[in-house]
Amino acid sequence: MNVRDQELREQAMKRVAAYENIVNQDPYRLHYHIMPPVGLLNDPNGFIQWKGTYHLFYQWMPFKTGHGAKCWGHYSSRDLVRWRHEEIALTPSDWYDRSGCYSGSAIAENDMLHVFYTGNVRDEEGNRETYQCHAVSKDGISFEKRGVVARLPEGYTAHFRDPKVWKKDGRWYMVLGAQTERLEGRAVLFTSQNLTEWSFLGDLTGSNTDQLGEFGYMWECPDIITLDGKDILIVCPQGLEAEGFRFQNVYQSGYFVGELDERKPALRHGDFEELDRGFDFYAPQTTKDESGRRILIGWMGVPDQDEQSQPTIPNEWVHCMTLPRELSLKKNRLVQKPVQELRTLRQEEKNAHISLKQDTEMLDVKQPEKAEILLIPQYIEEGFDISFRGAARLIYSKTDGLLTLERNSYVDERTEARHCRVERLKDVNIFLDSSSIEVFVNGGEEVFTARYFPYPGNNRVSISARKEIKAEVTSWTLA
Ligand code: FRU
């Protein structure tokens, strides 16, 4: 710990205390999602279950509601549902990370928790340097920095970051997001035998390689996982053009399913699929927990997406995480299910049978600012829509095989929409928090994730039938 580190910690804690009341009176503070105590949160980092406890670190700018020299904030949990804010894990206090302890990951080895992150350094002229750094902890709370373990190889710009580390056959691997000097996004691989000396292996895949055409000028936050014997690269490409219903957000987050050959290195893979159909989803990170589940948490935000217009900004905080979701693979597509522990939040179950003909009915959702709704249709003619507190709508057109999430834009109140194709609608599981909505469709085969900002007094949740709908609807208050 150096003097700068001490100062930054003290200043951050002062800000938390000074703004506690302002932040907490915001009606858009979430009830059961992770958010920053003050300031800005972005990517999840270092997600791991270690000695029974889940640790989720995050990109935290405690000093303003904008980006800058990030710390690693820290939450811990025994059950993925109730989280405790811990002391700051890393501050940007050293020469190699002074403009930000950027995103990275955690692994456990020899009774220690190890984290790998990107040290971001910028000089007065804005020139960037990047260093892959290592820190260790005996208790999972306080970390000792070990400094730089990998440097920028030739042929890439300093947009080279976000190490995700794993072990296979006794060796360590680190995947990073990168940009070539020709401004092509790439995922690259390093390897190590001892966690301290890393050597560069090469590109796995990326824009303008033999498997992809133009595919973005930078790739961020890669993650490599194995499910059902398939290797999957999850990654966030920047610079893709919108194409029909796809790639509608400023930057994308999705995956390639394939086969990884670490020695070459190469990832043979299929097409890029988006992970989420909503407005706010980026930089997800996964971990395999002690029960063997692959769990994903994402940032419920997207960089450069009008963040300063979010209505929480005047109250000195912005952004939150998605719910934790269990991943599985079905027909080469990732399926995301809210983790089962979330059921422990369920209170006051209500059951209703809906039978509507060209009509609208209120749904019995007592506290829609913290609720879960499960809708199982029995019969649909044409389609239906569900309206959430006057600020968002889920619209199903059976005729077009299309599901749409609309919301009032937080920039100008205009209605904006995201869509995906759904051949047959079997179930819809919706999680509402005071300023977020997550819609899991057909057991998580499709997901829409979004922030939304209803007028706090408007608690109306209603369903309308285009022609006819019969459905079972269950709802719970979540507390
Ligand atoms: C993604 C990202 C990462 C970077 C971090 C900085 O949102 O840009 O690439 O490490 O955020 O906060």
Coordinates of C-alpha atoms and ligand atoms in Angstrom, one line a residue:
M1 CA 0.0 0.0 0.0
N2 CA 1.5 3.4 -1.0
V3 CA 0.5 6.9 0.0
R4 CA -1.6 7.4 -3.2
D5 CA -3.5 4.3 -2.5
Q6 CA -4.3 5.4 1.0
E7 CA -5.4 8.8 -0.2
L8 CA -7.7 7.4 -2.9
R9 CA -9.3 5.0 -0.4
E10 CA -10.0 7.8 2.0
Q11 CA -11.4 10.1 -0.7
A12 CA -13.6 7.4 -2.0
M13 CA -15.0 6.6 1.4
K14 CA -15.6 10.3 2.1
R15 CA -17.6 10.5 -1.1
V16 CA -19.7 7.4 -0.2
A17 CA -20.5 9.0 3.2
A18 CA -21.1 12.5 1.8
Y19 CA -23.6 11.3 -0.9
E20 CA -25.3 8.5 1.0
N21 CA -28.5 10.4 1.6
I22 CA -28.7 11.8 -1.8
V23 CA -28.1 8.5 -3.5
N24 CA -30.5 6.6 -1.2
Q25 CA -33.5 8.9 -1.7
D26 CA -33.4 8.2 -5.5
P27 CA -36.6 6.3 -6.4
Y28 CA -34.6 4.5 -9.1
R29 CA -32.2 2.9 -6.6
L30 CA -32.5 -0.8 -7.3
H31 CA -33.9 -3.4 -4.8
Y32 CA -32.1 -6.5 -5.8
H33 CA -29.5 -5.6 -8.4
I34 CA -25.8 -4.7 -7.8
M35 CA -25.1 -0.9 -8.1
P36 CA -22.4 1.5 -7.0
P37 CA -22.7 3.2 -3.5
V38 CA -21.9 6.4 -5.4
G39 CA -20.4 7.3 -8.8
L40 CA -20.2 5.1 -11.9
L41 CA -20.2 1.3 -12.2
N42 CA -19.3 -0.5 -15.4
D43 CA -17.9 -4.0 -16.1
P44 CA -18.1 -6.9 -13.7
N45 CA -14.5 -8.1 -12.8
G46 CA -12.9 -11.0 -11.0
F47 CA -16.1 -13.0 -10.7
I48 CA -15.4 -16.1 -8.6
Q49 CA -16.7 -18.4 -5.9
W50 CA -13.8 -18.9 -3.5
K51 CA -14.1 -20.9 -0.2
G52 CA -17.8 -20.8 -0.5
T53 CA -18.1 -17.1 -1.0
Y54 CA -18.9 -15.4 -4.3
H55 CA -16.8 -12.3 -5.1
L56 CA -17.8 -9.8 -7.7
F57 CA -15.5 -7.0 -8.3
Y58 CA -16.4 -4.1 -10.6
Q59 CA -15.2 -1.1 -12.5
W60 CA -15.9 1.7 -10.1
M61 CA -15.4 5.5 -10.5
P62 CA -16.3 6.7 -7.0
F63 CA -15.4 10.4 -7.8
K64 CA -17.9 11.2 -10.5
T65 CA -20.7 9.8 -12.6
G66 CA -18.4 9.5 -15.7
H67 CA -15.4 7.3 -16.7
G68 CA -11.8 7.8 -15.7
A69 CA -9.2 6.2 -13.5
K70 CA -11.2 3.3 -12.2
C71 CA -10.9 1.3 -9.0
W72 CA -11.9 -2.2 -8.5
G73 CA -15.0 -2.0 -6.2
H74 CA -16.0 -5.3 -4.5
Y75 CA -19.2 -7.1 -3.5
S76 CA -19.3 -10.5 -1.8
S77 CA -22.2 -12.9 -1.3
R78 CA -22.9 -16.4 0.0
D79 CA -25.9 -16.9 -2.3
L80 CA -25.7 -14.7 -5.4
V81 CA -28.7 -12.8 -4.1
R82 CA -27.7 -10.8 -1.0
W83 CA -24.5 -8.8 -1.6
R84 CA -22.3 -7.0 0.8
H85 CA -20.1 -4.1 -0.2
E86 CA -16.5 -4.7 0.8
E87 CA -13.5 -2.4 0.9
I88 CA -12.0 -1.3 -2.4
A89 CA -9.8 -4.1 -3.8
L90 CA -7.6 -2.1 -6.2
T91 CA -6.9 1.6 -6.6
P92 CA -5.1 3.3 -9.6
S93 CA -2.1 4.2 -7.4
D94 CA 1.0 2.8 -9.2
W95 CA 2.9 3.9 -12.3
Y96 CA 1.5 1.0 -14.3
D97 CA -2.2 1.5 -13.5
R98 CA -2.4 5.2 -12.6
S99 CA -5.1 6.0 -15.2
G100 CA -7.2 3.1 -14.2
C101 CA -7.3 -0.5 -12.8
Y102 CA -9.2 -1.7 -15.8
S103 CA -11.2 -4.9 -16.3
G104 CA -9.9 -8.4 -15.5
S105 CA -10.6 -11.7 -13.8
A106 CA -9.8 -13.9 -10.8
I107 CA -8.6 -17.4 -10.2
A108 CA -7.7 -19.3 -7.0
E109 CA -4.3 -21.1 -6.6
N110 CA -2.3 -22.2 -3.6
D111 CA -4.8 -20.9 -1.1
M112 CA -4.7 -17.4 -2.6
L113 CA -7.0 -15.4 -4.7
H114 CA -5.2 -14.0 -7.8
V115 CA -6.5 -11.2 -9.9
F116 CA -5.3 -10.1 -13.3
Y117 CA -6.3 -6.7 -14.6
T118 CA -5.2 -4.1 -17.1
G119 CA -3.2 -1.2 -15.9
N120 CA -4.3 1.8 -18.1
V121 CA -1.8 4.7 -18.3
R122 CA -2.4 7.9 -20.2
D123 CA -0.1 10.9 -20.4
E124 CA -1.0 14.6 -20.7
E125 CA -1.4 14.3 -24.5
G126 CA -3.7 11.4 -24.1
N127 CA -1.2 8.8 -25.3
R128 CA -2.1 5.4 -24.0
E129 CA 0.0 2.6 -22.5
T130 CA -1.4 -0.8 -21.4
Y131 CA 0.0 -3.3 -18.9
Q132 CA -1.4 -6.6 -17.8
C133 CA -1.0 -6.7 -14.0
H134 CA -1.3 -9.2 -11.2
A135 CA -2.4 -8.9 -7.5
V136 CA -2.9 -11.5 -4.8
S137 CA -5.0 -11.8 -1.6
K138 CA -4.9 -14.2 1.3
D139 CA -8.3 -13.3 2.6
G140 CA -10.2 -12.3 -0.6
I141 CA -10.5 -8.7 0.8
S142 CA -7.2 -6.9 0.8
F143 CA -4.9 -7.3 -2.2
E144 CA -1.2 -7.0 -2.7
K145 CA -0.1 -5.8 -6.1
R146 CA 2.6 -7.8 -7.8
G147 CA 3.0 -5.4 -10.8
V148 CA 3.2 -6.0 -14.5
V149 CA 3.2 -9.6 -15.8
A150 CA 2.6 -9.1 -19.6
R151 CA 3.4 -6.3 -22.0
L152 CA 2.1 -5.2 -25.4
P153 CA 3.3 -7.4 -28.2
E154 CA 4.2 -5.9 -31.6
G155 CA 1.5 -5.3 -34.1
Y156 CA -1.2 -4.0 -31.7
T157 CA -2.2 -0.7 -30.4
A158 CA -2.5 0.1 -26.7
H159 CA -6.2 -0.9 -26.9
F160 CA -5.1 -4.2 -25.5
R161 CA -6.9 -5.2 -22.3
D162 CA -9.3 -7.2 -20.1
P163 CA -7.4 -10.4 -19.2
K164 CA -9.5 -13.5 -18.5
V165 CA -7.5 -16.3 -17.0
W166 CA -8.1 -20.1 -16.7
K167 CA -6.2 -23.3 -16.3
K168 CA -6.2 -26.3 -18.7
D169 CA -4.1 -29.4 -18.5
G170 CA -1.8 -27.9 -15.9
R171 CA -1.1 -24.6 -17.9
W172 CA -2.5 -21.2 -17.5
Y173 CA -4.1 -19.2 -20.3
M174 CA -5.1 -15.6 -20.6
V175 CA -7.4 -14.2 -23.3
L176 CA -7.4 -10.5 -24.0
G177 CA -9.3 -8.1 -26.2
A178 CA -7.1 -6.3 -28.7
Q179 CA -6.8 -3.9 -31.6
T180 CA -4.2 -4.4 -34.4
E181 CA -2.3 -1.5 -35.8
R182 CA -4.6 -1.7 -38.8
L183 CA -7.5 -1.1 -36.4
E184 CA -9.0 -4.6 -36.4
G185 CA -10.6 -6.1 -33.3
R186 CA -9.0 -9.4 -32.1
A187 CA -9.0 -11.9 -29.3
V188 CA -5.5 -12.9 -28.4
L189 CA -4.0 -15.6 -26.2
F190 CA -1.1 -15.7 -23.7
T191 CA 0.1 -18.7 -21.6
S192 CA 2.0 -19.2 -18.4
Q193 CA 3.2 -22.0 -16.1
N194 CA 3.6 -20.0 -12.9
L195 CA 1.1 -17.0 -13.2
T196 CA 4.0 -14.5 -13.2
E197 CA 5.7 -15.0 -16.5
W198 CA 3.4 -14.9 -19.5
S199 CA 4.2 -15.5 -23.1
F200 CA 2.3 -14.3 -26.1
L201 CA 0.9 -17.1 -28.3
G202 CA -1.0 -15.1 -31.0
D203 CA -4.5 -14.3 -32.3
L204 CA -7.5 -16.6 -31.7
T205 CA -9.8 -14.9 -34.1
G206 CA -10.9 -11.4 -35.1
S207 CA -11.8 -8.9 -37.7
N208 CA -10.3 -9.6 -41.1
T209 CA -9.1 -13.1 -40.3
D210 CA -9.8 -16.1 -42.4
Q211 CA -13.0 -16.8 -40.5
L212 CA -14.5 -13.3 -40.4
G213 CA -14.7 -10.4 -42.6
E214 CA -14.7 -6.8 -41.3
F215 CA -15.8 -7.3 -37.7
G216 CA -15.1 -4.2 -35.6
Y217 CA -12.1 -2.0 -34.8
M218 CA -11.7 -3.2 -31.2
W219 CA -12.8 -6.2 -29.2
E220 CA -13.3 -5.9 -25.4
C221 CA -13.8 -8.1 -22.5
P222 CA -13.3 -11.6 -23.9
D223 CA -14.1 -14.7 -21.9
I224 CA -13.6 -18.4 -22.9
I225 CA -15.7 -21.1 -21.5
T226 CA -16.5 -24.8 -22.2
L227 CA -20.0 -26.2 -22.2
D228 CA -20.9 -29.6 -23.5
G229 CA -17.5 -30.1 -25.0
K230 CA -17.7 -26.9 -27.0
D231 CA -15.4 -23.9 -26.5
I232 CA -17.2 -20.6 -26.5
L233 CA -15.6 -17.2 -26.9
I234 CA -17.8 -14.4 -25.4
V235 CA -16.6 -11.0 -26.6
C236 CA -17.7 -7.4 -27.1
P237 CA -16.9 -6.1 -30.6
Q238 CA -17.0 -2.4 -31.2
G239 CA -17.7 -0.9 -34.7
L240 CA -20.3 -3.3 -36.1
E241 CA -22.9 -1.7 -38.3
A242 CA -26.6 -2.3 -37.5
E243 CA -28.0 -5.1 -39.7
G244 CA -31.8 -5.7 -39.5
F245 CA -32.7 -6.3 -35.9
R246 CA -29.1 -7.1 -35.0
F247 CA -26.4 -4.9 -33.6
Q248 CA -28.8 -2.1 -32.6
N249 CA -26.8 -0.8 -29.6
V250 CA -23.7 1.4 -29.8
Y251 CA -21.4 -1.7 -29.1
Q252 CA -22.2 -5.4 -29.2
S253 CA -21.9 -8.3 -26.8
G254 CA -22.1 -11.9 -28.1
Y255 CA -20.3 -15.2 -28.7
F256 CA -18.8 -17.6 -31.1
V257 CA -19.2 -21.4 -30.5
G258 CA -16.3 -23.5 -31.7
E259 CA -13.2 -25.4 -30.8
L260 CA -10.1 -24.0 -29.2
D261 CA -6.6 -25.1 -30.0
E262 CA -4.5 -23.4 -27.4
R263 CA -1.2 -24.5 -28.9
K264 CA -1.6 -23.1 -32.4
P265 CA -3.4 -20.9 -31.1
A266 CA -6.7 -20.8 -33.0
L267 CA -10.4 -20.9 -32.4
R268 CA -12.4 -22.5 -35.2
H269 CA -15.9 -21.1 -34.8
G270 CA -19.3 -20.5 -36.2
D271 CA -21.3 -17.2 -36.5
F272 CA -21.5 -14.4 -34.0
E273 CA -24.6 -14.5 -31.9
E274 CA -25.8 -11.7 -29.7
L275 CA -26.3 -12.5 -26.0
D276 CA -29.0 -10.1 -25.4
R277 CA -31.8 -8.4 -27.4
G278 CA -32.4 -5.4 -25.1
F279 CA -30.9 -1.9 -24.8
D280 CA -28.4 -2.3 -22.0
F281 CA -26.1 -5.2 -21.8
Y282 CA -22.3 -5.3 -22.2
A283 CA -19.0 -6.7 -20.9
P284 CA -20.4 -9.9 -19.3
Q285 CA -18.1 -12.1 -17.3
T286 CA -18.7 -15.7 -16.3
T287 CA -17.3 -18.0 -13.6
K288 CA -17.7 -21.7 -12.9
D289 CA -18.8 -22.0 -9.4
E290 CA -18.2 -24.7 -6.8
S291 CA -21.3 -26.6 -7.9
G292 CA -20.0 -26.6 -11.5
R293 CA -22.5 -24.1 -12.8
R294 CA -21.3 -21.5 -15.4
I295 CA -22.7 -18.2 -14.1
L296 CA -22.8 -14.9 -16.1
I297 CA -23.2 -11.4 -14.8
G298 CA -23.2 -8.5 -17.2
W299 CA -23.1 -4.7 -17.0
M300 CA -26.6 -3.3 -17.5
G301 CA -25.2 -0.5 -19.6
V302 CA -23.2 0.1 -22.8
P303 CA -20.2 2.5 -23.2
D304 CA -20.9 5.8 -25.0
Q305 CA -24.7 5.2 -25.0
D306 CA -26.0 8.6 -23.7
E307 CA -25.2 7.7 -20.1
Q308 CA -25.2 11.3 -19.0
S309 CA -28.9 11.5 -19.7
Q310 CA -29.8 8.8 -17.2
P311 CA -32.1 10.3 -14.6
T312 CA -29.9 8.9 -11.7
I313 CA -27.0 11.2 -12.7
P314 CA -28.3 14.2 -10.6
N315 CA -28.3 11.9 -7.6
E316 CA -24.6 11.1 -8.2
W317 CA -24.8 7.4 -9.2
V318 CA -25.2 5.5 -12.5
H319 CA -25.6 2.0 -13.8
C320 CA -26.1 -1.5 -12.3
M321 CA -25.3 -5.2 -13.0
T322 CA -27.7 -7.7 -14.6
L323 CA -29.0 -10.6 -12.5
P324 CA -26.7 -13.6 -12.3
R325 CA -27.7 -16.1 -14.9
E326 CA -26.8 -19.8 -15.3
L327 CA -25.6 -20.6 -18.8
S328 CA -26.2 -23.8 -20.8
L329 CA -25.8 -24.7 -24.5
K330 CA -28.8 -25.8 -26.6
K331 CA -28.4 -26.4 -30.3
N332 CA -25.2 -24.3 -30.3
R333 CA -26.9 -21.4 -28.7
L334 CA -26.4 -20.0 -25.2
V335 CA -29.4 -20.2 -22.9
Q336 CA -29.5 -17.9 -19.9
K337 CA -31.6 -18.7 -16.8
P338 CA -31.8 -16.5 -13.8
V339 CA -30.0 -18.5 -11.0
Q340 CA -32.3 -20.6 -8.9
E341 CA -31.2 -18.8 -5.7
L342 CA -33.3 -15.8 -6.9
R343 CA -36.4 -17.8 -5.9
T344 CA -35.5 -17.1 -2.3
L345 CA -36.6 -13.5 -3.0
R346 CA -40.2 -14.5 -3.8
Q347 CA -42.9 -13.3 -1.5
E348 CA -46.7 -13.1 -1.8
E349 CA -47.4 -15.3 -4.8
K350 CA -50.4 -14.4 -6.9
N351 CA -52.0 -16.7 -9.5
A352 CA -54.3 -15.6 -12.2
H353 CA -55.9 -17.1 -15.2
I354 CA -56.2 -14.5 -18.0
S355 CA -58.8 -14.8 -20.7
L356 CA -59.0 -11.8 -23.0
K357 CA -60.6 -10.9 -26.3
Q358 CA -59.5 -7.6 -27.8
D359 CA -59.4 -6.2 -24.3
T360 CA -57.1 -5.0 -21.6
E361 CA -56.8 -6.2 -18.0
M362 CA -54.6 -5.1 -15.1
L363 CA -52.2 -7.7 -13.9
D364 CA -52.2 -8.2 -10.2
V365 CA -48.6 -7.2 -9.5
K366 CA -48.6 -5.6 -6.1
Q367 CA -45.2 -3.9 -6.1
P368 CA -44.0 -3.7 -9.7
E369 CA -40.9 -1.9 -8.6
K370 CA -39.7 -5.2 -7.2
A371 CA -41.5 -8.1 -8.9
E372 CA -41.2 -11.2 -10.9
I373 CA -43.9 -12.3 -13.4
L374 CA -44.2 -15.7 -15.1
L375 CA -46.6 -15.9 -18.0
I376 CA -47.4 -19.2 -19.7
P377 CA -49.7 -18.7 -22.7
Q378 CA -52.2 -21.5 -23.5
Y379 CA -53.8 -19.9 -26.5
I380 CA -52.8 -16.9 -28.5
E381 CA -54.5 -15.5 -31.6
E382 CA -52.6 -12.7 -33.3
G383 CA -50.7 -11.5 -30.2
F384 CA -50.7 -9.5 -27.0
D385 CA -48.7 -6.9 -25.2
I386 CA -47.8 -6.2 -21.6
S387 CA -47.4 -2.6 -20.5
F388 CA -45.1 -1.8 -17.6
R389 CA -45.8 1.3 -15.5
G390 CA -46.3 3.4 -18.6
A391 CA -42.6 3.3 -19.4
A392 CA -42.0 0.0 -21.3
R393 CA -44.0 -2.6 -23.3
L394 CA -43.4 -6.2 -24.3
I395 CA -45.2 -6.9 -27.5
Y396 CA -45.7 -10.3 -29.0
S397 CA -46.9 -10.7 -32.6
K398 CA -47.7 -14.3 -33.2
T399 CA -48.6 -13.4 -36.8
D400 CA -45.0 -12.1 -37.5
G401 CA -43.2 -14.4 -35.0
L402 CA -41.8 -11.3 -33.4
L403 CA -41.1 -10.2 -29.9
T404 CA -40.5 -6.5 -29.2
L405 CA -39.4 -4.6 -26.1
E406 CA -40.3 -0.9 -26.3
R407 CA -39.3 1.7 -23.7
N408 CA -39.5 5.5 -23.3
S409 CA -36.0 6.8 -24.1
Y410 CA -34.3 8.4 -21.2
V411 CA -32.8 10.9 -23.6
D412 CA -35.9 12.4 -25.2
E413 CA -38.9 10.3 -24.0
R414 CA -39.5 9.0 -27.5
T415 CA -40.5 5.3 -27.8
E416 CA -37.6 3.1 -28.9
A417 CA -37.7 -0.6 -29.7
R418 CA -35.6 -3.8 -29.9
H419 CA -36.8 -7.0 -31.5
C420 CA -36.1 -10.6 -31.9
R421 CA -37.7 -13.5 -33.8
V422 CA -39.6 -16.0 -31.7
E423 CA -41.2 -18.9 -33.5
R424 CA -43.3 -20.2 -30.6
L425 CA -43.8 -18.5 -27.3
K426 CA -43.8 -21.0 -24.5
D427 CA -43.1 -18.8 -21.5
V428 CA -42.0 -15.4 -20.5
N429 CA -40.3 -14.7 -17.1
I430 CA -39.9 -11.1 -16.3
F431 CA -37.9 -9.5 -13.5
L432 CA -38.8 -5.9 -12.6
D433 CA -36.8 -3.7 -10.4
S434 CA -37.3 0.0 -9.8
S435 CA -35.4 1.0 -12.9
S436 CA -34.7 -2.3 -14.7
I437 CA -36.5 -5.0 -16.7
E438 CA -35.1 -8.4 -17.7
V439 CA -37.2 -10.6 -19.9
F440 CA -36.3 -14.3 -20.2
V441 CA -38.1 -15.9 -23.1
N442 CA -38.7 -19.6 -23.6
G443 CA -36.6 -20.7 -20.6
G444 CA -33.9 -18.2 -21.4
E445 CA -33.4 -18.9 -25.1
E446 CA -33.8 -15.2 -25.7
V447 CA -33.2 -12.4 -23.2
F448 CA -34.0 -8.7 -23.2
T449 CA -32.2 -6.6 -20.6
A450 CA -32.9 -2.9 -20.2
R451 CA -33.0 0.0 -17.8
Y452 CA -36.3 1.9 -17.7
F453 CA -37.4 4.8 -15.7
P454 CA -41.1 4.8 -14.8
Y455 CA -42.8 7.6 -13.0
P456 CA -42.5 6.4 -9.4
G457 CA -46.3 6.8 -8.8
N458 CA -47.3 4.7 -11.8
N459 CA -47.7 1.1 -10.7
R460 CA -49.9 -0.1 -13.6
V461 CA -49.0 -3.4 -15.2
S462 CA -51.6 -4.5 -17.8
I463 CA -52.0 -7.0 -20.5
S464 CA -53.9 -6.4 -23.8
A465 CA -55.0 -9.0 -26.4
R466 CA -54.9 -8.2 -30.0
K467 CA -57.5 -10.8 -30.7
E468 CA -57.5 -13.4 -28.0
I469 CA -55.2 -14.7 -25.3
K470 CA -55.6 -17.3 -22.6
A471 CA -52.7 -17.6 -20.2
E472 CA -51.6 -18.5 -16.7
V473 CA -49.9 -15.6 -14.9
T474 CA -48.0 -16.0 -11.6
S475 CA -46.4 -13.0 -9.9
W476 CA -44.3 -12.4 -6.8
T477 CA -43.1 -9.5 -4.9
L478 CA -39.3 -9.8 -4.5
A479 CA -37.9 -8.9 -1.2
Ligands
FRU1 C1 -15.6 -2.1 -21.3 C2 -14.3 -1.4 -20.9 C3 -13.1 -2.3 -20.8 C4 -12.2 -1.6 -19.9 C5 -13.1 -1.0 -18.9 C6 -12.7 0.4 -18.4 O1 -16.7 -1.5 -20.8 O2 -14.0 -0.3 -21.8 O3 -12.5 -2.6 -22.1 O4 -11.3 -2.4 -19.3 O5 -14.3 -0.8 -19.6 O6 -13.6 0.8 -17.4

